[in-house]
Amino acid sequence: ETGVTQTPRHLVMGMTNKKSLKCEQHLGHNAMYWYKQSAKKPLELMFVYNFKEQTENNSVPSRFSPECPNSSHLFLHLHTLQPEDSALYLCASSPAGGPSGDGELFFGEGSRLTVL
Amino acid sequence: GQQVMQIPQYQHVQEGEDFTTYCNSSTTLSNIQWYKQRPGGHPVFLIQLVKSGEVKKQKRLTFQFGEAKKNSSLHITATQTTDVGTYFCAGERSNDYKLSFGAGTTVTVRA
């Protein structure tokens, strides 16, 4: 139990589908993140939310659309994805929410996405 | 932009032996974090180093932050099968506090 819960754990979708990944943190943290983990590549930061406000979009294609309705929940909406988008998508949270740095990241178990 | 390089990419270790993984940044860091990801798992925070030259120990793991705050190392002594996994360093840039992950060192252990 990490305090950060991601659903679904596995998702297979076609290129024309629309799906969403969900993340919920029970740690009272102020910041939430989406990371993409592909084989043999460093963790890629996608989006950062501090106090529900998006503070970073790391040049992510518009087919990925984040949503943060409150400090505990984060969504990643997916549409018209490509096979190269297949990866492990990791949600994380951290206590920090200000300019003093991210602090320690608490990761969820990830959502393994396969795009056919 | 900032790059954090980790070497080696793979480390095959005989059980009981020691090994070291290294992390190097192109820019000065405000701090460096280390994470471990077991096979099929998710990254789990191990430690954060903040001070120049800082050394911290966790049982058989020794973490070091360089004097110039641009490099770090993780040394594991008497490797056990429970040490299997990928170890990531993540450096926080000192000018804007953005965190950048290395590609990781994947460790396998021969019994």
PDB file of C-alpha atoms in Angstrom:
ATOM      1  CA  GLU A   1       0.000   0.000   0.000  1.00  0.00           C
ATOM      2  CA  THR A   2       1.750   3.139  -1.201  1.00  0.00           C
ATOM      3  CA  GLY A   3      -0.911   5.716  -0.404  1.00  0.00           C
ATOM      4  CA  VAL A   4      -1.200   6.397  -4.130  1.00  0.00           C
ATOM      5  CA  THR A   5      -3.731   4.251  -5.965  1.00  0.00           C
ATOM      6  CA  GLN A   6      -3.898   3.939  -9.732  1.00  0.00           C
ATOM      7  CA  THR A   7      -6.635   2.353 -11.840  1.00  0.00           C
ATOM      8  CA  PRO A   8      -6.775   0.483 -14.058  1.00  0.00           C
ATOM      9  CA  ARG A   9      -3.572  -1.470 -13.547  1.00  0.00           C
ATOM     10  CA  HIS A  10      -3.659  -2.739 -17.118  1.00  0.00           C
ATOM     11  CA  LEU A  11      -5.347  -1.243 -20.166  1.00  0.00           C
ATOM     12  CA  VAL A  12      -5.424  -2.339 -23.791  1.00  0.00           C
ATOM     13  CA  MET A  13      -6.935   0.085 -26.265  1.00  0.00           C
ATOM     14  CA  GLY A  14      -7.195   0.659 -29.965  1.00  0.00           C
ATOM     15  CA  MET A  15      -5.951   3.808 -31.615  1.00  0.00           C
ATOM     16  CA  THR A  16      -9.470   5.182 -31.990  1.00  0.00           C
ATOM     17  CA  ASN A  17     -10.569   4.536 -28.396  1.00  0.00           C
ATOM     18  CA  LYS A  18     -10.990   7.044 -25.602  1.00  0.00           C
ATOM     19  CA  LYS A  19     -10.027   5.939 -22.122  1.00  0.00           C
ATOM     20  CA  SER A  20      -8.943   7.478 -18.845  1.00  0.00           C
ATOM     21  CA  LEU A  21      -6.381   6.635 -16.187  1.00  0.00           C
ATOM     22  CA  LYS A  22      -7.207   7.519 -12.603  1.00  0.00           C
ATOM     23  CA  CYS A  23      -4.957   8.326  -9.667  1.00  0.00           C
ATOM     24  CA  GLU A  24      -5.914   8.971  -6.066  1.00  0.00           C
ATOM     25  CA  GLN A  25      -3.593   9.869  -3.206  1.00  0.00           C
ATOM     26  CA  HIS A  26      -4.462   9.454   0.460  1.00  0.00           C
ATOM     27  CA  LEU A  27      -1.390  11.240   1.821  1.00  0.00           C
ATOM     28  CA  GLY A  28      -2.629  14.816   2.037  1.00  0.00           C
ATOM     29  CA  HIS A  29      -0.024  15.951  -0.492  1.00  0.00           C
ATOM     30  CA  ASN A  30      -0.204  19.175  -2.496  1.00  0.00           C
ATOM     31  CA  ALA A  31       1.473  18.114  -5.719  1.00  0.00           C
ATOM     32  CA  MET A  32       0.609  15.345  -8.177  1.00  0.00           C
ATOM     33  CA  TYR A  33       2.454  14.143 -11.260  1.00  0.00           C
ATOM     34  CA  TRP A  34       2.115  11.961 -14.322  1.00  0.00           C
ATOM     35  CA  TYR A  35       5.241  10.154 -15.514  1.00  0.00           C
ATOM     36  CA  LYS A  36       5.724   7.900 -18.521  1.00  0.00           C
ATOM     37  CA  GLN A  37       8.078   4.929 -18.202  1.00  0.00           C
ATOM     38  CA  SER A  38       9.160   3.217 -21.419  1.00  0.00           C
ATOM     39  CA  ALA A  39      11.631   0.381 -21.693  1.00  0.00           C
ATOM     40  CA  LYS A  40      15.275   1.464 -21.479  1.00  0.00           C
ATOM     41  CA  LYS A  41      14.429   5.158 -21.141  1.00  0.00           C
ATOM     42  CA  PRO A  42      14.521   7.489 -18.144  1.00  0.00           C
ATOM     43  CA  LEU A  43      11.292   8.339 -16.425  1.00  0.00           C
ATOM     44  CA  GLU A  44       9.663  11.113 -18.452  1.00  0.00           C
ATOM     45  CA  LEU A  45       7.762  13.791 -16.589  1.00  0.00           C
ATOM     46  CA  MET A  46       4.499  14.608 -18.373  1.00  0.00           C
ATOM     47  CA  PHE A  47       2.442  16.896 -16.136  1.00  0.00           C
ATOM     48  CA  VAL A  48       2.667  18.507 -12.710  1.00  0.00           C
ATOM     49  CA  TYR A  49      -0.183  19.891 -10.640  1.00  0.00           C
ATOM     50  CA  ASN A  50       0.334  21.992  -7.520  1.00  0.00           C
ATOM     51  CA  PHE A  51      -2.758  22.775  -5.453  1.00  0.00           C
ATOM     52  CA  LYS A  52      -4.932  21.629  -8.417  1.00  0.00           C
ATOM     53  CA  GLU A  53      -3.235  24.030 -10.818  1.00  0.00           C
ATOM     54  CA  GLN A  54      -1.174  22.698 -13.715  1.00  0.00           C
ATOM     55  CA  THR A  55       2.346  24.015 -13.297  1.00  0.00           C
ATOM     56  CA  GLU A  56       4.124  21.956 -15.907  1.00  0.00           C
ATOM     57  CA  ASN A  57       3.313  20.438 -19.272  1.00  0.00           C
ATOM     58  CA  ASN A  58       6.452  18.817 -20.580  1.00  0.00           C
ATOM     59  CA  SER A  59       5.649  19.184 -24.300  1.00  0.00           C
ATOM     60  CA  VAL A  60       3.183  16.340 -24.120  1.00  0.00           C
ATOM     61  CA  PRO A  61       1.068  15.679 -27.257  1.00  0.00           C
ATOM     62  CA  SER A  62      -2.536  16.848 -27.015  1.00  0.00           C
ATOM     63  CA  ARG A  63      -3.809  13.266 -27.275  1.00  0.00           C
ATOM     64  CA  PHE A  64      -2.943  13.137 -23.550  1.00  0.00           C
ATOM     65  CA  SER A  65      -5.211  15.402 -21.526  1.00  0.00           C
ATOM     66  CA  PRO A  66      -4.783  15.702 -17.732  1.00  0.00           C
ATOM     67  CA  GLU A  67      -7.450  16.700 -15.263  1.00  0.00           C
ATOM     68  CA  CYS A  68      -7.036  17.500 -11.579  1.00  0.00           C
ATOM     69  CA  PRO A  69     -10.404  18.184  -9.907  1.00  0.00           C
ATOM     70  CA  ASN A  70      -8.872  18.389  -6.414  1.00  0.00           C
ATOM     71  CA  SER A  71      -5.566  17.810  -4.656  1.00  0.00           C
ATOM     72  CA  SER A  72      -6.316  14.121  -4.125  1.00  0.00           C
ATOM     73  CA  HIS A  73      -7.350  13.080  -7.611  1.00  0.00           C
ATOM     74  CA  LEU A  74      -5.623  13.158 -10.961  1.00  0.00           C
ATOM     75  CA  PHE A  75      -6.805  11.824 -14.292  1.00  0.00           C
ATOM     76  CA  LEU A  76      -5.117  11.258 -17.623  1.00  0.00           C
ATOM     77  CA  HIS A  77      -7.558  11.202 -20.514  1.00  0.00           C
ATOM     78  CA  LEU A  78      -6.373   9.307 -23.566  1.00  0.00           C
ATOM     79  CA  HIS A  79      -7.643   9.588 -27.141  1.00  0.00           C
ATOM     80  CA  THR A  80      -6.383   8.615 -30.586  1.00  0.00           C
ATOM     81  CA  LEU A  81      -3.169   7.204 -29.129  1.00  0.00           C
ATOM     82  CA  GLN A  82      -0.365   5.651 -31.147  1.00  0.00           C
ATOM     83  CA  PRO A  83       1.329   2.282 -30.576  1.00  0.00           C
ATOM     84  CA  GLU A  84       4.471   4.117 -29.406  1.00  0.00           C
ATOM     85  CA  ASP A  85       2.431   5.472 -26.504  1.00  0.00           C
ATOM     86  CA  SER A  86       2.411   1.988 -25.001  1.00  0.00           C
ATOM     87  CA  ALA A  87       4.205   2.276 -21.665  1.00  0.00           C
ATOM     88  CA  LEU A  88       3.807   2.218 -17.911  1.00  0.00           C
ATOM     89  CA  TYR A  89       2.132   5.428 -16.758  1.00  0.00           C
ATOM     90  CA  LEU A  90       3.049   6.302 -13.201  1.00  0.00           C
ATOM     91  CA  CYS A  91       1.240   8.737 -10.980  1.00  0.00           C
ATOM     92  CA  ALA A  92       3.119  10.296  -8.077  1.00  0.00           C
ATOM     93  CA  SER A  93       2.461  12.769  -5.317  1.00  0.00           C
ATOM     94  CA  SER A  94       4.698  14.843  -3.078  1.00  0.00           C
ATOM     95  CA  PRO A  95       4.207  17.001  -0.007  1.00  0.00           C
ATOM     96  CA  ALA A  96       5.682  20.091  -1.643  1.00  0.00           C
ATOM     97  CA  GLY A  97       3.504  22.466  -3.572  1.00  0.00           C
ATOM     98  CA  GLY A  98       5.604  25.557  -3.679  1.00  0.00           C
ATOM     99  CA  PRO A  99       8.848  26.806  -5.156  1.00  0.00           C
ATOM    100  CA  SER A 100      11.119  24.969  -2.779  1.00  0.00           C
ATOM    101  CA  GLY A 101      11.292  21.827  -4.835  1.00  0.00           C
ATOM    102  CA  ASP A 102       9.346  18.666  -5.473  1.00  0.00           C
ATOM    103  CA  GLY A 103      10.483  16.768  -2.403  1.00  0.00           C
ATOM    104  CA  GLU A 104      10.209  13.023  -2.101  1.00  0.00           C
ATOM    105  CA  LEU A 105       7.918  11.422  -4.667  1.00  0.00           C
ATOM    106  CA  PHE A 106       5.449   8.709  -3.703  1.00  0.00           C
ATOM    107  CA  PHE A 107       4.596   6.629  -6.750  1.00  0.00           C
ATOM    108  CA  GLY A 108       1.532   4.571  -7.472  1.00  0.00           C
ATOM    109  CA  GLU A 109       1.860   1.074  -8.873  1.00  0.00           C
ATOM    110  CA  GLY A 110       1.303   2.311 -12.400  1.00  0.00           C
ATOM    111  CA  SER A 111      -1.092   1.665 -15.257  1.00  0.00           C
ATOM    112  CA  ARG A 112       0.358  -0.563 -17.965  1.00  0.00           C
ATOM    113  CA  LEU A 113      -1.023   0.738 -21.268  1.00  0.00           C
ATOM    114  CA  THR A 114      -0.917  -1.165 -24.544  1.00  0.00           C
ATOM    115  CA  VAL A 115      -2.079   0.585 -27.703  1.00  0.00           C
ATOM    116  CA  LEU A 116      -2.915  -1.727 -30.593  1.00  0.00           C
TER     117      LEU A 116
ATOM    118  CA  GLY B   1      18.395  21.153 -20.477  1.00  0.00           C
ATOM    119  CA  GLN B   2      19.694  19.269 -17.507  1.00  0.00           C
ATOM    120  CA  GLN B   3      20.745  15.691 -18.076  1.00  0.00           C
ATOM    121  CA  VAL B   4      21.355  13.155 -15.389  1.00  0.00           C
ATOM    122  CA  MET B   5      23.492  10.255 -16.555  1.00  0.00           C
ATOM    123  CA  GLN B   6      23.705   6.962 -14.714  1.00  0.00           C
ATOM    124  CA  ILE B   7      26.320   4.258 -15.149  1.00  0.00           C
ATOM    125  CA  PRO B   8      26.428   1.386 -15.573  1.00  0.00           C
ATOM    126  CA  GLN B   9      23.115   0.643 -17.245  1.00  0.00           C
ATOM    127  CA  TYR B  10      23.303  -2.979 -16.140  1.00  0.00           C
ATOM    128  CA  GLN B  11      25.133  -4.556 -13.218  1.00  0.00           C
ATOM    129  CA  HIS B  12      25.414  -8.327 -12.858  1.00  0.00           C
ATOM    130  CA  VAL B  13      26.685  -9.153  -9.407  1.00  0.00           C
ATOM    131  CA  GLN B  14      27.693 -12.344  -7.661  1.00  0.00           C
ATOM    132  CA  GLU B  15      25.828 -12.735  -4.388  1.00  0.00           C
ATOM    133  CA  GLY B  16      28.014 -11.479  -1.568  1.00  0.00           C
ATOM    134  CA  GLU B  17      30.027  -9.057  -3.714  1.00  0.00           C
ATOM    135  CA  ASP B  18      29.955  -5.268  -3.608  1.00  0.00           C
ATOM    136  CA  PHE B  19      29.079  -2.869  -6.417  1.00  0.00           C
ATOM    137  CA  THR B  20      28.656   0.845  -7.062  1.00  0.00           C
ATOM    138  CA  THR B  21      26.369   2.787  -9.376  1.00  0.00           C
ATOM    139  CA  TYR B  22      27.145   6.370 -10.355  1.00  0.00           C
ATOM    140  CA  CYS B  23      25.057   9.374 -11.207  1.00  0.00           C
ATOM    141  CA  ASN B  24      26.381  12.512 -12.945  1.00  0.00           C
ATOM    142  CA  SER B  25      24.640  15.783 -13.699  1.00  0.00           C
ATOM    143  CA  SER B  26      25.575  18.448 -16.225  1.00  0.00           C
ATOM    144  CA  THR B  27      24.432  21.157 -13.805  1.00  0.00           C
ATOM    145  CA  THR B  28      24.669  21.795 -10.084  1.00  0.00           C
ATOM    146  CA  LEU B  29      21.948  20.130  -8.061  1.00  0.00           C
ATOM    147  CA  SER B  30      20.153  21.344  -4.962  1.00  0.00           C
ATOM    148  CA  ASN B  31      19.652  17.754  -3.898  1.00  0.00           C
ATOM    149  CA  ILE B  32      19.678  14.248  -5.246  1.00  0.00           C
ATOM    150  CA  GLN B  33      17.227  11.461  -4.567  1.00  0.00           C
ATOM    151  CA  TRP B  34      17.574   7.717  -5.031  1.00  0.00           C
ATOM    152  CA  TYR B  35      14.759   5.310  -5.838  1.00  0.00           C
ATOM    153  CA  LYS B  36      14.530   1.536  -6.215  1.00  0.00           C
ATOM    154  CA  GLN B  37      12.125  -0.233  -8.543  1.00  0.00           C
ATOM    155  CA  ARG B  38      11.722  -3.972  -8.141  1.00  0.00           C
ATOM    156  CA  PRO B  39      10.875  -6.011 -11.265  1.00  0.00           C
ATOM    157  CA  GLY B  40       7.197  -5.441 -12.068  1.00  0.00           C
ATOM    158  CA  GLY B  41       6.960  -2.795  -9.361  1.00  0.00           C
ATOM    159  CA  HIS B  42       7.017   0.955  -9.026  1.00  0.00           C
ATOM    160  CA  PRO B  43       9.822   3.302  -7.931  1.00  0.00           C
ATOM    161  CA  VAL B  44      10.166   3.584  -4.162  1.00  0.00           C
ATOM    162  CA  PHE B  45      12.030   6.440  -2.510  1.00  0.00           C
ATOM    163  CA  LEU B  46      15.226   5.417  -0.725  1.00  0.00           C
ATOM    164  CA  ILE B  47      16.968   8.594   0.359  1.00  0.00           C
ATOM    165  CA  GLN B  48      17.657  12.251  -0.329  1.00  0.00           C
ATOM    166  CA  LEU B  49      21.054  13.945  -0.087  1.00  0.00           C
ATOM    167  CA  VAL B  50      21.253  17.704   0.243  1.00  0.00           C
ATOM    168  CA  LYS B  51      24.655  18.805   1.519  1.00  0.00           C
ATOM    169  CA  SER B  52      27.903  18.906  -0.417  1.00  0.00           C
ATOM    170  CA  GLY B  53      29.973  15.823   0.390  1.00  0.00           C
ATOM    171  CA  GLU B  54      27.134  14.239   2.350  1.00  0.00           C
ATOM    172  CA  VAL B  55      27.297  10.509   3.066  1.00  0.00           C
ATOM    173  CA  LYS B  56      24.338   8.519   4.342  1.00  0.00           C
ATOM    174  CA  LYS B  57      24.029   4.836   5.121  1.00  0.00           C
ATOM    175  CA  GLN B  58      21.082   2.485   5.146  1.00  0.00           C
ATOM    176  CA  LYS B  59      22.282  -0.937   6.328  1.00  0.00           C
ATOM    177  CA  ARG B  60      24.353  -2.241   3.393  1.00  0.00           C
ATOM    178  CA  LEU B  61      23.661   0.802   1.190  1.00  0.00           C
ATOM    179  CA  THR B  62      25.940   3.854   1.242  1.00  0.00           C
ATOM    180  CA  PHE B  63      24.912   7.004  -0.595  1.00  0.00           C
ATOM    181  CA  GLN B  64      27.282   9.842  -1.360  1.00  0.00           C
ATOM    182  CA  PHE B  65      26.802  13.354  -2.769  1.00  0.00           C
ATOM    183  CA  GLY B  66      29.802  14.911  -4.460  1.00  0.00           C
ATOM    184  CA  GLU B  67      31.558  18.028  -3.220  1.00  0.00           C
ATOM    185  CA  ALA B  68      30.498  19.977  -6.310  1.00  0.00           C
ATOM    186  CA  LYS B  69      26.915  18.694  -5.975  1.00  0.00           C
ATOM    187  CA  LYS B  70      27.000  17.364  -9.527  1.00  0.00           C
ATOM    188  CA  ASN B  71      27.461  13.669  -8.900  1.00  0.00           C
ATOM    189  CA  SER B  72      26.368  10.946  -6.557  1.00  0.00           C
ATOM    190  CA  SER B  73      26.990   7.279  -5.951  1.00  0.00           C
ATOM    191  CA  LEU B  74      25.255   4.315  -4.383  1.00  0.00           C
ATOM    192  CA  HIS B  75      27.452   1.534  -3.037  1.00  0.00           C
ATOM    193  CA  ILE B  76      25.965  -1.785  -1.951  1.00  0.00           C
ATOM    194  CA  THR B  77      28.038  -4.210   0.084  1.00  0.00           C
ATOM    195  CA  ALA B  78      27.504  -7.974   0.339  1.00  0.00           C
ATOM    196  CA  THR B  79      24.837  -8.016  -2.346  1.00  0.00           C
ATOM    197  CA  GLN B  80      21.782 -10.149  -1.651  1.00  0.00           C
ATOM    198  CA  THR B  81      19.035 -11.431  -3.944  1.00  0.00           C
ATOM    199  CA  THR B  82      16.712  -8.873  -2.358  1.00  0.00           C
ATOM    200  CA  ASP B  83      18.845  -6.141  -3.949  1.00  0.00           C
ATOM    201  CA  VAL B  84      17.589  -7.088  -7.424  1.00  0.00           C
ATOM    202  CA  GLY B  85      15.896  -4.210  -9.229  1.00  0.00           C
ATOM    203  CA  THR B  86      16.568  -0.909 -10.942  1.00  0.00           C
ATOM    204  CA  TYR B  87      18.107   1.932  -8.986  1.00  0.00           C
ATOM    205  CA  PHE B  88      17.333   5.454 -10.190  1.00  0.00           C
ATOM    206  CA  CYS B  89      18.903   8.700  -9.167  1.00  0.00           C
ATOM    207  CA  ALA B  90      16.923  11.906  -9.565  1.00  0.00           C
ATOM    208  CA  GLY B  91      18.602  15.283  -9.396  1.00  0.00           C
ATOM    209  CA  GLU B  92      16.806  18.466  -8.468  1.00  0.00           C
ATOM    210  CA  ARG B  93      18.154  21.425 -10.422  1.00  0.00           C
ATOM    211  CA  SER B  94      19.324  24.202  -8.137  1.00  0.00           C
ATOM    212  CA  ASN B  95      17.984  27.087 -10.244  1.00  0.00           C
ATOM    213  CA  ASP B  96      14.369  25.988 -10.723  1.00  0.00           C
ATOM    214  CA  TYR B  97      14.056  22.839  -8.569  1.00  0.00           C
ATOM    215  CA  LYS B  98      13.001  20.666 -11.494  1.00  0.00           C
ATOM    216  CA  LEU B  99      13.621  16.967 -10.914  1.00  0.00           C
ATOM    217  CA  SER B 100      15.362  14.923 -13.604  1.00  0.00           C
ATOM    218  CA  PHE B 101      15.673  11.139 -13.459  1.00  0.00           C
ATOM    219  CA  GLY B 102      18.593   9.081 -14.668  1.00  0.00           C
ATOM    220  CA  ALA B 103      17.942   6.028 -16.852  1.00  0.00           C
ATOM    221  CA  GLY B 104      18.647   3.695 -13.956  1.00  0.00           C
ATOM    222  CA  THR B 105      21.031   0.847 -13.181  1.00  0.00           C
ATOM    223  CA  THR B 106      19.383  -2.562 -13.432  1.00  0.00           C
ATOM    224  CA  VAL B 107      20.919  -5.025 -10.985  1.00  0.00           C
ATOM    225  CA  THR B 108      20.754  -8.790 -11.264  1.00  0.00           C
ATOM    226  CA  VAL B 109      22.279 -11.136  -8.706  1.00  0.00           C
ATOM    227  CA  ARG B 110      23.857 -14.560  -9.312  1.00  0.00           C
ATOM    228  CA  ALA B 111      23.294 -16.886  -6.388  1.00  0.00           C
TER     229      ALA B 111
END
